[in-house]
mmCIF file with all atom_site columns, C-alpha atoms in Angstrom:
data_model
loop_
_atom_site.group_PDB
_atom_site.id
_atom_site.type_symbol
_atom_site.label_atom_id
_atom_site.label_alt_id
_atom_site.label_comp_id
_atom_site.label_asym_id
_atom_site.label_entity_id
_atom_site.label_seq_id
_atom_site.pdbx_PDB_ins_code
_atom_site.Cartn_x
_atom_site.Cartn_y
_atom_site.Cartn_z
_atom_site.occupancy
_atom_site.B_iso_or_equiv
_atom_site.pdbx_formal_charge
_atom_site.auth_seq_id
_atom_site.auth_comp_id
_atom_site.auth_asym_id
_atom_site.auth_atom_id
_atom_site.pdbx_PDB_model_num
ATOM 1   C CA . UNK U 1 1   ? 0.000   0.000  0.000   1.00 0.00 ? 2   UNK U CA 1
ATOM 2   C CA . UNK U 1 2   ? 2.611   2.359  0.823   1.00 0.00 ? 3   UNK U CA 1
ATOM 3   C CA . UNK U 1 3   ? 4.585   1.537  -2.110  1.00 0.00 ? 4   UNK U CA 1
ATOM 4   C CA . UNK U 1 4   ? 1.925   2.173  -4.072  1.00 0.00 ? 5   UNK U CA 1
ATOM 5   C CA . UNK U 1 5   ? 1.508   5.868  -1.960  1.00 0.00 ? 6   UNK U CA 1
ATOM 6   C CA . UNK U 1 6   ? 5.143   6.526  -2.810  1.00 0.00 ? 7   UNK U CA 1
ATOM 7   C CA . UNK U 1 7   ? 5.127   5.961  -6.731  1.00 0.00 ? 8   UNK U CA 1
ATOM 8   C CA . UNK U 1 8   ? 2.071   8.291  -7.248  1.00 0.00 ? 9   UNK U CA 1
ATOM 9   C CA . UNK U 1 9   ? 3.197   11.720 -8.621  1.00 0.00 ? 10  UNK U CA 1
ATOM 10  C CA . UNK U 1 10  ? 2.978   14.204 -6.246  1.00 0.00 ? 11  UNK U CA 1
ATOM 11  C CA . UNK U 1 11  ? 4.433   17.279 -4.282  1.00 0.00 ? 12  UNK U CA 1
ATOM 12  C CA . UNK U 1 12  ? 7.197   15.389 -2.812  1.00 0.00 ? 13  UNK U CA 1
ATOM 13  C CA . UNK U 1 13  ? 8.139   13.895 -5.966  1.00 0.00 ? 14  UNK U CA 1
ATOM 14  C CA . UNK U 1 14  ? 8.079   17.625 -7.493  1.00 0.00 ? 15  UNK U CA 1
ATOM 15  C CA . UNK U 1 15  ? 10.092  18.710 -5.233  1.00 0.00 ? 16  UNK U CA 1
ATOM 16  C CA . UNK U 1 16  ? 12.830  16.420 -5.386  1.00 0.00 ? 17  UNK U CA 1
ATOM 17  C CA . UNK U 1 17  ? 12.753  16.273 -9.321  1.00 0.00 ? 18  UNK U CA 1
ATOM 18  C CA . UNK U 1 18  ? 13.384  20.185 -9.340  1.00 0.00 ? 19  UNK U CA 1
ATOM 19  C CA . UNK U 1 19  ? 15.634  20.226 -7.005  1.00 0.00 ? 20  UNK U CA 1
ATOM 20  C CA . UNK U 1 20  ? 17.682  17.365 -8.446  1.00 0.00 ? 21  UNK U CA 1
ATOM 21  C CA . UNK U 1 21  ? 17.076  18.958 -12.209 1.00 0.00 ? 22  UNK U CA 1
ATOM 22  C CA . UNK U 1 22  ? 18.992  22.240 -11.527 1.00 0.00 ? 23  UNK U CA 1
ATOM 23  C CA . UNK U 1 23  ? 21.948  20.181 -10.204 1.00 0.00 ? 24  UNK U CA 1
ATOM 24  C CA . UNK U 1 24  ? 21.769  20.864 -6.408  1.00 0.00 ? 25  UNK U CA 1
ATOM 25  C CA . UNK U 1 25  ? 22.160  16.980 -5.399  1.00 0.00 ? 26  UNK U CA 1
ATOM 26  C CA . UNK U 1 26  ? 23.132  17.922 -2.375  1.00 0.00 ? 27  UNK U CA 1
ATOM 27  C CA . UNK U 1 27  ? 20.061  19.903 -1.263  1.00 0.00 ? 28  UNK U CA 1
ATOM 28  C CA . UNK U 1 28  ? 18.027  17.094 -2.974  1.00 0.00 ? 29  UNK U CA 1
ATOM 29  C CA . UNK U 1 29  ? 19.239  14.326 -0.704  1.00 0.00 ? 30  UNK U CA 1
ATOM 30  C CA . UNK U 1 30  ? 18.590  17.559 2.195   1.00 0.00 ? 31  UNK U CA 1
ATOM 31  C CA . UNK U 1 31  ? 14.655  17.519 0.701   1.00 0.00 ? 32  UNK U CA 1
ATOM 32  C CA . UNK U 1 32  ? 14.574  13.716 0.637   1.00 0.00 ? 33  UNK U CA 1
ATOM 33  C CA . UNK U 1 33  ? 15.671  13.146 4.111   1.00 0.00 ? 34  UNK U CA 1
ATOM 34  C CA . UNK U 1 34  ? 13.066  16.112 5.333   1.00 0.00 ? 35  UNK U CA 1
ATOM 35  C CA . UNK U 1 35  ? 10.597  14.283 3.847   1.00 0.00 ? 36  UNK U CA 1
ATOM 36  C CA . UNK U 1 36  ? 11.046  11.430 5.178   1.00 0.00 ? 37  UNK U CA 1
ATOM 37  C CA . UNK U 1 37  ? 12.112  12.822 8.818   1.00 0.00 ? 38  UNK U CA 1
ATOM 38  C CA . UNK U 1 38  ? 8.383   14.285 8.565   1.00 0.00 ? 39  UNK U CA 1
ATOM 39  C CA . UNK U 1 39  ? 7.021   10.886 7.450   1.00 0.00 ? 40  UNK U CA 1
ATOM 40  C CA . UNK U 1 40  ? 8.738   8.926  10.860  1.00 0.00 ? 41  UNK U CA 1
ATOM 41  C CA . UNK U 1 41  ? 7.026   11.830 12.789  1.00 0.00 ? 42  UNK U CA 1
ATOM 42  C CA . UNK U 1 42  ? 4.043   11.265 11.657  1.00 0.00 ? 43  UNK U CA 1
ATOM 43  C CA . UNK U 1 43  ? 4.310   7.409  12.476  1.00 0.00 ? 44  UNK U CA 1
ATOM 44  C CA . UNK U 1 44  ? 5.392   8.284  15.835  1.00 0.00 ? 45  UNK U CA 1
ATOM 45  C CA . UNK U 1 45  ? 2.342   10.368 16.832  1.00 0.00 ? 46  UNK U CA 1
ATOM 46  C CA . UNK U 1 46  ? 0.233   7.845  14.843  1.00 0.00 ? 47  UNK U CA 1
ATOM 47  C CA . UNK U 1 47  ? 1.513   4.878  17.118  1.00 0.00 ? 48  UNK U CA 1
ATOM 48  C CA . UNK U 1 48  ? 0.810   7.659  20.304  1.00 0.00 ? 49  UNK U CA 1
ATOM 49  C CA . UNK U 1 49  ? -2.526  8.077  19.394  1.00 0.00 ? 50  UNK U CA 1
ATOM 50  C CA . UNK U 1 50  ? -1.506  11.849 18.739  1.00 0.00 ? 51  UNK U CA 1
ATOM 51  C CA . UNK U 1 51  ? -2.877  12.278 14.997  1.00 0.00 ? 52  UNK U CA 1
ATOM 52  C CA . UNK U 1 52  ? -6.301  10.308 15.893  1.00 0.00 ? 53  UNK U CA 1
ATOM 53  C CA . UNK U 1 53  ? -6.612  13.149 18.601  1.00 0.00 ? 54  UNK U CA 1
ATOM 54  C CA . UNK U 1 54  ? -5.453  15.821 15.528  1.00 0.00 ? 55  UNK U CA 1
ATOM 55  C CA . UNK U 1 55  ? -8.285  14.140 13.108  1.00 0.00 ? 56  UNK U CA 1
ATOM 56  C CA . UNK U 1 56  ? -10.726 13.750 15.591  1.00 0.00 ? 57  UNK U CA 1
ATOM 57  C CA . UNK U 1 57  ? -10.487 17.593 16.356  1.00 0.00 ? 58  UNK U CA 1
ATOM 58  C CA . UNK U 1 58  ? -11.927 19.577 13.923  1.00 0.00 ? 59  UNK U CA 1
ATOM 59  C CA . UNK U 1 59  ? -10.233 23.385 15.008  1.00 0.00 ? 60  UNK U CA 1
ATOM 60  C CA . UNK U 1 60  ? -6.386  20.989 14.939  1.00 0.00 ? 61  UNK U CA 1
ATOM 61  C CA . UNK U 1 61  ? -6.991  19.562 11.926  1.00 0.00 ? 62  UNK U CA 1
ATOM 62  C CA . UNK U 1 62  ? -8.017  22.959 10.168  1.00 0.00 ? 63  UNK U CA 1
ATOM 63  C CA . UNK U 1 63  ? -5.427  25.086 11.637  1.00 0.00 ? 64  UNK U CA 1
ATOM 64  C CA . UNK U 1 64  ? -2.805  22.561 10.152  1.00 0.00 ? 65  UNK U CA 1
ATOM 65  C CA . UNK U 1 65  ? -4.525  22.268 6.836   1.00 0.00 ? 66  UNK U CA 1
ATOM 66  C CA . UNK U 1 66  ? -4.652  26.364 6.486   1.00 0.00 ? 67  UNK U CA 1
ATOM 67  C CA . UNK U 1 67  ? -0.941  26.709 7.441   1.00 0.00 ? 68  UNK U CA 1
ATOM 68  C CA . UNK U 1 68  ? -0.045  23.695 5.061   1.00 0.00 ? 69  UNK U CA 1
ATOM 69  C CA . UNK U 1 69  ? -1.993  25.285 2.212   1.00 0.00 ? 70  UNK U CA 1
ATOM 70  C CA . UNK U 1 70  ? -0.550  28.873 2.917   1.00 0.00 ? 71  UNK U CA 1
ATOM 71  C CA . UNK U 1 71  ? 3.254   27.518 2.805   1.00 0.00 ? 72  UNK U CA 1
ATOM 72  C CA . UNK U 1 72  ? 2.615   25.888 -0.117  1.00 0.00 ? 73  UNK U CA 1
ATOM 73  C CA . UNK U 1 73  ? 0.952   28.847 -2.066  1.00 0.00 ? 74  UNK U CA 1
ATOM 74  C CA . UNK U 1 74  ? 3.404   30.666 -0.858  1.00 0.00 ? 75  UNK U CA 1
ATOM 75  C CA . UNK U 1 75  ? 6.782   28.628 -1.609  1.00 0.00 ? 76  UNK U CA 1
ATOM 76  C CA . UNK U 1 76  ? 5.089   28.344 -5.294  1.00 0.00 ? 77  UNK U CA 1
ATOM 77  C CA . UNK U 1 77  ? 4.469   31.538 -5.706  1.00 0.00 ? 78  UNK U CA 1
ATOM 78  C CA . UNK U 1 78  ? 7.625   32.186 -4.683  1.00 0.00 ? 79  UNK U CA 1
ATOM 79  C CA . UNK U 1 79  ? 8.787   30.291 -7.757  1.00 0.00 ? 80  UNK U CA 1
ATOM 80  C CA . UNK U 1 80  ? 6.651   31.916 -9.867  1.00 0.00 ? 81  UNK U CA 1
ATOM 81  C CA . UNK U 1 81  ? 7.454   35.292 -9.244  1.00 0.00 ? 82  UNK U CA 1
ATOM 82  C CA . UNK U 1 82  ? 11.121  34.764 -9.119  1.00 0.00 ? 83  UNK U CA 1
ATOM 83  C CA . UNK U 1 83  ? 10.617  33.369 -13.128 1.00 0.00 ? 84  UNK U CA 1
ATOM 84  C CA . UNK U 1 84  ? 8.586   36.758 -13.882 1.00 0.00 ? 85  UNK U CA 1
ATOM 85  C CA . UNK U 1 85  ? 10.858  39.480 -12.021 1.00 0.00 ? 86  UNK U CA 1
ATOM 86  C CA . UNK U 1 86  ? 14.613  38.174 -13.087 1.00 0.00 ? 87  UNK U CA 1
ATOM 87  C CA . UNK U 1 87  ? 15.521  38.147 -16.598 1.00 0.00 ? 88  UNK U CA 1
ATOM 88  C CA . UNK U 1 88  ? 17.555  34.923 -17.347 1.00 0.00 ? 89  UNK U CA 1
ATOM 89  C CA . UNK U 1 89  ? 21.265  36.524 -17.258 1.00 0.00 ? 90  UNK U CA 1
ATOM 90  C CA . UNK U 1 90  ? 20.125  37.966 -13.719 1.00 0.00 ? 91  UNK U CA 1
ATOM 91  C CA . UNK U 1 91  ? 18.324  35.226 -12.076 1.00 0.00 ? 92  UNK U CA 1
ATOM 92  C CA . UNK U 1 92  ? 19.891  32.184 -13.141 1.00 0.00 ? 93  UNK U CA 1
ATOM 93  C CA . UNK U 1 93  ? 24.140  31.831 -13.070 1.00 0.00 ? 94  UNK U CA 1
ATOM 94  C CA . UNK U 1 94  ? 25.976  29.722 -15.204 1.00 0.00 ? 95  UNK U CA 1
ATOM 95  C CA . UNK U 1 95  ? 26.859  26.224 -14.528 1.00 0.00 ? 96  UNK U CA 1
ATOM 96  C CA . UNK U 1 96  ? 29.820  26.801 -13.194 1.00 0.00 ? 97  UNK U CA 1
ATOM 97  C CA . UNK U 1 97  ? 29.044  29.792 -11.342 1.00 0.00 ? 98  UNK U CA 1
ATOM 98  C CA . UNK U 1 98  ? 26.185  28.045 -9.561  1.00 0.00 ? 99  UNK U CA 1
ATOM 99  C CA . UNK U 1 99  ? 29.001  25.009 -8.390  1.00 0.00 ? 100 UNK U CA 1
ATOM 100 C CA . UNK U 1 100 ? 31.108  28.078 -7.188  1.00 0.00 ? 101 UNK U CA 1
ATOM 101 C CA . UNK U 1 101 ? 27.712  29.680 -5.142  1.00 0.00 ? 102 UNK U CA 1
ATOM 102 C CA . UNK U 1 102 ? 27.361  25.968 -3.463  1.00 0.00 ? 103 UNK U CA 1
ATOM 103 C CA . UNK U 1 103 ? 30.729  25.844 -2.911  1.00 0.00 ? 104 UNK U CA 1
ATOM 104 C CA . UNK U 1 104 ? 30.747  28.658 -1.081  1.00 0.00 ? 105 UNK U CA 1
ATOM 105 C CA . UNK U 1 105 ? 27.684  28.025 0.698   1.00 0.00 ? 106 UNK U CA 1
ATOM 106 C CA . UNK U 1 106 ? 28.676  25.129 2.255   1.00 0.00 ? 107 UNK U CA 1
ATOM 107 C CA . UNK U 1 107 ? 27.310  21.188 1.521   1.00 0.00 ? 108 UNK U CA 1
ATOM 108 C CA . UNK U 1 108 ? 25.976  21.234 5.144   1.00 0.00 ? 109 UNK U CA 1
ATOM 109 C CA . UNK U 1 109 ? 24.117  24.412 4.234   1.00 0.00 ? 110 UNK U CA 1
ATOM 110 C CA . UNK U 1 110 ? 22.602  22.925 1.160   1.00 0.00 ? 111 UNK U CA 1
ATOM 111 C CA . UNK U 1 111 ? 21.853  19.709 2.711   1.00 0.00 ? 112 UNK U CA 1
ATOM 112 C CA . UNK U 1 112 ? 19.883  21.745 5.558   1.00 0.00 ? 113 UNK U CA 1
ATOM 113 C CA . UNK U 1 113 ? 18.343  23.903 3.400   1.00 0.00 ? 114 UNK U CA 1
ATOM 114 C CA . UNK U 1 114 ? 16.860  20.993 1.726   1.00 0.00 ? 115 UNK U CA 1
ATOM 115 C CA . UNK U 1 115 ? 16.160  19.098 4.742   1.00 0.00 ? 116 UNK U CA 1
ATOM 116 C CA . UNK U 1 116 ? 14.128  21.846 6.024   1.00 0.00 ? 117 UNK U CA 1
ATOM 117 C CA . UNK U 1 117 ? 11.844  22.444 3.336   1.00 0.00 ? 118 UNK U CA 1
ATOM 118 C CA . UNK U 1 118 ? 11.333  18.829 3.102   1.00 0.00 ? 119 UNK U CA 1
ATOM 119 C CA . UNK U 1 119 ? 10.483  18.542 6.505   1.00 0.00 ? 120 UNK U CA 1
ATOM 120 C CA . UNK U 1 120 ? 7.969   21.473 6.601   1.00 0.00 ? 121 UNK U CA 1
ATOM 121 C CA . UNK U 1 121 ? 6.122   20.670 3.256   1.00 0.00 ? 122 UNK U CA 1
ATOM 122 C CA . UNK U 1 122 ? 5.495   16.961 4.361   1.00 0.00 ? 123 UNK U CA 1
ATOM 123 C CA . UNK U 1 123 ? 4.902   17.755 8.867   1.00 0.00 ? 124 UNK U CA 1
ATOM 124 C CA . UNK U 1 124 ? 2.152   20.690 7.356   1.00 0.00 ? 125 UNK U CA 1
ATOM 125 C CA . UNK U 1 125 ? 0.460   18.208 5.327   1.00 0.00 ? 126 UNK U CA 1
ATOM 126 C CA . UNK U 1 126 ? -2.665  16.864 7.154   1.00 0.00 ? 127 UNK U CA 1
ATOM 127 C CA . UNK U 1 127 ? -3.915  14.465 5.148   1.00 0.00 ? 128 UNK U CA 1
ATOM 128 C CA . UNK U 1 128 ? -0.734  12.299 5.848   1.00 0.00 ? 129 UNK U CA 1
ATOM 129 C CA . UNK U 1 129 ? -1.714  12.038 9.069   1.00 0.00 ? 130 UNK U CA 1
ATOM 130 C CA . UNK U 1 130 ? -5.199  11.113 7.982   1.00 0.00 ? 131 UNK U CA 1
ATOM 131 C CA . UNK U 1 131 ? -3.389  8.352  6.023   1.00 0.00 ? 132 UNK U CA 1
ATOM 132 C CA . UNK U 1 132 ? -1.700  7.263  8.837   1.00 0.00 ? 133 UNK U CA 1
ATOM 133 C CA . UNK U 1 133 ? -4.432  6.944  11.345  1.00 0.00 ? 134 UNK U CA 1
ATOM 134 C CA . UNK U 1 134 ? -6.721  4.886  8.549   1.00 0.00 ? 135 UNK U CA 1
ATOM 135 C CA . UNK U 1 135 ? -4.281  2.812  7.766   1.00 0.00 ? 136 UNK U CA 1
ATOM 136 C CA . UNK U 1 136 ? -1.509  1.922  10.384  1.00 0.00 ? 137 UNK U CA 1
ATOM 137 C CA . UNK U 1 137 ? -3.659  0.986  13.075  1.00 0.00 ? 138 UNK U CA 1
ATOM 138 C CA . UNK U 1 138 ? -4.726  -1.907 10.514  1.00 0.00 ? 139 UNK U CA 1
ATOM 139 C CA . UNK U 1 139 ? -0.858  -3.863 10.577  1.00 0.00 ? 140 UNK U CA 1
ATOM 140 C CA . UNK U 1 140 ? -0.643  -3.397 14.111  1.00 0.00 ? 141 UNK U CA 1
ATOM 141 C CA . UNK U 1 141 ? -1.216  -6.820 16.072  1.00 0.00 ? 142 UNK U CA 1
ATOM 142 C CA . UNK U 1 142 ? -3.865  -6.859 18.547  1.00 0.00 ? 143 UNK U CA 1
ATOM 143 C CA . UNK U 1 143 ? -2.767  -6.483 21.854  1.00 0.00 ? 144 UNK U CA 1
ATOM 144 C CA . UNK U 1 144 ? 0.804   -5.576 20.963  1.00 0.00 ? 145 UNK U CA 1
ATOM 145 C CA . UNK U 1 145 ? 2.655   -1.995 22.319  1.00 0.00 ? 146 UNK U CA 1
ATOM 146 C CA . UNK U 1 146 ? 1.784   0.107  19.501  1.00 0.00 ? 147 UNK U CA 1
ATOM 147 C CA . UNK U 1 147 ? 5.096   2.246  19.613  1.00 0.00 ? 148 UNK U CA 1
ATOM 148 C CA . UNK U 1 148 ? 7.798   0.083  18.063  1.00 0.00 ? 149 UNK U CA 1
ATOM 149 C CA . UNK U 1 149 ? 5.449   -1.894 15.457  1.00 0.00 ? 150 UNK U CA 1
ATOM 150 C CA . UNK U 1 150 ? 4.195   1.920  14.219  1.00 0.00 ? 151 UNK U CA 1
ATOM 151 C CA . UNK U 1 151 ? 7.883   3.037  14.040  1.00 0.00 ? 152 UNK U CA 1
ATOM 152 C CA . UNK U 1 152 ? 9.112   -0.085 12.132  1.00 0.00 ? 153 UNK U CA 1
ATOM 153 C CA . UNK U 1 153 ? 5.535   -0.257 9.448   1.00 0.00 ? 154 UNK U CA 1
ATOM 154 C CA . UNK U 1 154 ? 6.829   3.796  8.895   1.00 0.00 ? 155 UNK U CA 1
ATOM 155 C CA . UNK U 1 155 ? 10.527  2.312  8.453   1.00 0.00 ? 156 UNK U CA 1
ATOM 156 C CA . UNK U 1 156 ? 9.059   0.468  5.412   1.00 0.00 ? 157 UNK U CA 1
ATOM 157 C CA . UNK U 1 157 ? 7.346   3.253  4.342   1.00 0.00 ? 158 UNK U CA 1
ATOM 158 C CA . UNK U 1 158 ? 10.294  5.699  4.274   1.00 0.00 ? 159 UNK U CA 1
ATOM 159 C CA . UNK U 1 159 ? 12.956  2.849  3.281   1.00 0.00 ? 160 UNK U CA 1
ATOM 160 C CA . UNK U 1 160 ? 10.666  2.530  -0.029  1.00 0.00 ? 161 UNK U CA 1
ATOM 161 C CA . UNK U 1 161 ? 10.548  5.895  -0.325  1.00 0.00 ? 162 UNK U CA 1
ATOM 162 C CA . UNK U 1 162 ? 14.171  6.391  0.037   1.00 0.00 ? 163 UNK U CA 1
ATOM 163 C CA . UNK U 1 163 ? 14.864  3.777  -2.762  1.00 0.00 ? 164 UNK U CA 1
ATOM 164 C CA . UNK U 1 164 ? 12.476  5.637  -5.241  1.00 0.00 ? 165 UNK U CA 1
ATOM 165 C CA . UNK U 1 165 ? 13.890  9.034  -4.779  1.00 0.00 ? 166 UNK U CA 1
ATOM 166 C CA . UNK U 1 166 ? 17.104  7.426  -5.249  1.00 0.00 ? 167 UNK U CA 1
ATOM 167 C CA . UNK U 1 167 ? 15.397  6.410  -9.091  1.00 0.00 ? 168 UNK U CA 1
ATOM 168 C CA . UNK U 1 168 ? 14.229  10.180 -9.245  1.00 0.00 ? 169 UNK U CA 1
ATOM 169 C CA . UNK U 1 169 ? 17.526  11.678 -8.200  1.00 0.00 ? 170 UNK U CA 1
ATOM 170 C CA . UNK U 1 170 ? 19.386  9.717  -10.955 1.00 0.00 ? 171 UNK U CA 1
ATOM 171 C CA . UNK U 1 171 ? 17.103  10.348 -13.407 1.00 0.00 ? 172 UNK U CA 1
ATOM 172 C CA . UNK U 1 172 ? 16.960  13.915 -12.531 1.00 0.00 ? 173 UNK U CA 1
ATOM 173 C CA . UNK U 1 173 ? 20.756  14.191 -12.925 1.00 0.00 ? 174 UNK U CA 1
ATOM 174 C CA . UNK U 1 174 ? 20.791  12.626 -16.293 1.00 0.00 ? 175 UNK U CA 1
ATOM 175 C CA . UNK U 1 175 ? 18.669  15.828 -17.695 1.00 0.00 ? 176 UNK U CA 1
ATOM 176 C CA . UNK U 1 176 ? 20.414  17.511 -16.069 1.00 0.00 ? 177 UNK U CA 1
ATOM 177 C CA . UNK U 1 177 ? 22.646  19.275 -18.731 1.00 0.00 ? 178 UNK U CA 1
ATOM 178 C CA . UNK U 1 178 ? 19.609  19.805 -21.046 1.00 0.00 ? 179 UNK U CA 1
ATOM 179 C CA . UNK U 1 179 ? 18.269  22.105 -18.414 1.00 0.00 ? 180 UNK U CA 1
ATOM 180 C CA . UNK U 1 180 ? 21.512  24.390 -17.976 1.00 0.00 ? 181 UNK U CA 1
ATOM 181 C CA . UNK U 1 181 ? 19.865  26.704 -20.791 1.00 0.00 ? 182 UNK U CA 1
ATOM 182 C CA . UNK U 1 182 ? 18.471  29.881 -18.696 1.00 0.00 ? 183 UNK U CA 1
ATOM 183 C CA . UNK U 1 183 ? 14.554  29.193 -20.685 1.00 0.00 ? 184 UNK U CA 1
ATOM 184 C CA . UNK U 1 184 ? 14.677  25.871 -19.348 1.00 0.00 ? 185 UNK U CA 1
ATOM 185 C CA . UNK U 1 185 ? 15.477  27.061 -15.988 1.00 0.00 ? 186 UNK U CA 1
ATOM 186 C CA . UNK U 1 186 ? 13.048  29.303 -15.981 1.00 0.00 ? 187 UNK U CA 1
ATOM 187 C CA . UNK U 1 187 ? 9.984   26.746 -17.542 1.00 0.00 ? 188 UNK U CA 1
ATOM 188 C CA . UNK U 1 188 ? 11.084  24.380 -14.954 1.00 0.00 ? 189 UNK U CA 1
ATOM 189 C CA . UNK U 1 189 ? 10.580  26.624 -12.124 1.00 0.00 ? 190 UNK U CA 1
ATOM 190 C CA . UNK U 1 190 ? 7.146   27.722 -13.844 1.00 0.00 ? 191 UNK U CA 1
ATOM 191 C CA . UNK U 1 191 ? 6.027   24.092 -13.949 1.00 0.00 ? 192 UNK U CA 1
ATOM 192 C CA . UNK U 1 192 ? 7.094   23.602 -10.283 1.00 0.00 ? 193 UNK U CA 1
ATOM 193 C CA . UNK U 1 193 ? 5.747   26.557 -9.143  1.00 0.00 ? 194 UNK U CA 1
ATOM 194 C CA . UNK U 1 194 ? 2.401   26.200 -10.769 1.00 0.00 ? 195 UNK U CA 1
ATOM 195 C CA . UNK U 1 195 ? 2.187   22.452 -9.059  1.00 0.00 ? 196 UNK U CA 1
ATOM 196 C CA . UNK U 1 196 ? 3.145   23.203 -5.621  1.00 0.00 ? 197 UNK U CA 1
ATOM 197 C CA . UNK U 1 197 ? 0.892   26.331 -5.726  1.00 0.00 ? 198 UNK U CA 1
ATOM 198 C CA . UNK U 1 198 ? -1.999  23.808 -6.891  1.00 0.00 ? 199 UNK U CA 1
ATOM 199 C CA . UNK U 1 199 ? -1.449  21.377 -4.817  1.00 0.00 ? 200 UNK U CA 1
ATOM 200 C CA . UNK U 1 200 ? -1.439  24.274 -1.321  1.00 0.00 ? 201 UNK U CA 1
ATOM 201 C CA . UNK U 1 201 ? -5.568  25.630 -3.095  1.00 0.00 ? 202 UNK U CA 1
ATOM 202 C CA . UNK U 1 202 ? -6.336  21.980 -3.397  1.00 0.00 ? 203 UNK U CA 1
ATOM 203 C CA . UNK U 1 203 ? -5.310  21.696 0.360   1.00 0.00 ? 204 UNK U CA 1
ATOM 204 C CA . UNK U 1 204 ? -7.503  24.852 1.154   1.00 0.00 ? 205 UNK U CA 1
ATOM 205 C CA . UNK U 1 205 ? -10.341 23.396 -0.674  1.00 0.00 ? 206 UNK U CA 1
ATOM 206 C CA . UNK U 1 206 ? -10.274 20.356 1.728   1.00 0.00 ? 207 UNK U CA 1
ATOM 207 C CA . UNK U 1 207 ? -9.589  18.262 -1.409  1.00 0.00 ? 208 UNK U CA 1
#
């Protein structure tokens, strides 16, 4: 079931392809282990009996879906404007200027940087803890502690998801040079933009 949950198209798998596109593999693998740092949280307060408490209440559950949908309308928007204010010599560097701006940066910075917004996008998204409370309880044995069998049934679920951004990152990287041209760039982040905004109204529209 989760396997099936992790190969359907969707923001995290926009996010990672984008990332990975541009060439920041670093900050990639940063988004990929954000993700899935959100995904063992949300096992973790599934297992508690935290999220049933979260779904159960209607004010939690909304507050989290509004803030959800406004990061992700905003972080696309973001996107969006950035492609509409810069002209391409200003807003995207060269190749090998953009290795020198990570260099400079720091790997540890990009790998944060990546891990954060990973983290936020997927802890700010409700309906994974809807998932999570339909369909964990389910593999848990009856009468067992529901703390370490929640943790390990997550373990799967990120350890699959792991292996399949590992498919994304490489395939990513392979188109990667075709997207060095500033237009491309630029399209890309329009694309991106446009789905991660999408996906933050669908989230508002309780969709």
């Amino acid at each position: 079931m989760v396997g099936l949950l992790t190969l359907t198209p969707g923001l995290d798998t926009t996010l990672i392809l984008r990332t990975a596109a541009l060439g920041h593999r670093r900050r990639a693998w940063g988004v990929v282990l954000g993700i899935q740092s959100g995904t063992l949280v949300w096992g973790v307060l599934t297992s508690l009996g935290v999220t049933a408490l979260l779904t159960a209440s209607r004010l939690g559950y909304e507050a989290l879906r509004w803030a959800g949908a406004a990061y992700l309308v905003w972080m696309g928007g973001r996107l969006l404007w950035a492609t509409r204010r810069h002209s391409s010599s200003q807003s995207r560097p060269s190749a090998g200027a953009r290795r020198e701006g990570e260099t400079r940066t720091g790997a540890d910075d990009l790998l944060l940087g990546g891990w954060r917004q990973g983290f936020v996008t997927n802890l700010l998204n409700p309906k994974m803890g809807a998932f999570y409370v339909a369909v964990l309880p389910q593999f848990i044995p009856a009468g067992a502690s529901h703390l370490a069998p929640g943790v390990l049934l997550a373990g799967v679920h990120i350890l699959l998801a792991v292996i399949w951004a590992c498919a994304l990152i490489a395939f990513a990287h392979a188109l990667r040079d075709r997207l060095q041209r500033p237009s491309a760039r630029r399209y890309l982040d329009r694309i991106t933009g446009t789905v991660i905004a999408a996906f933050g109204i669908r989230l508002a529209l309780g969709q």
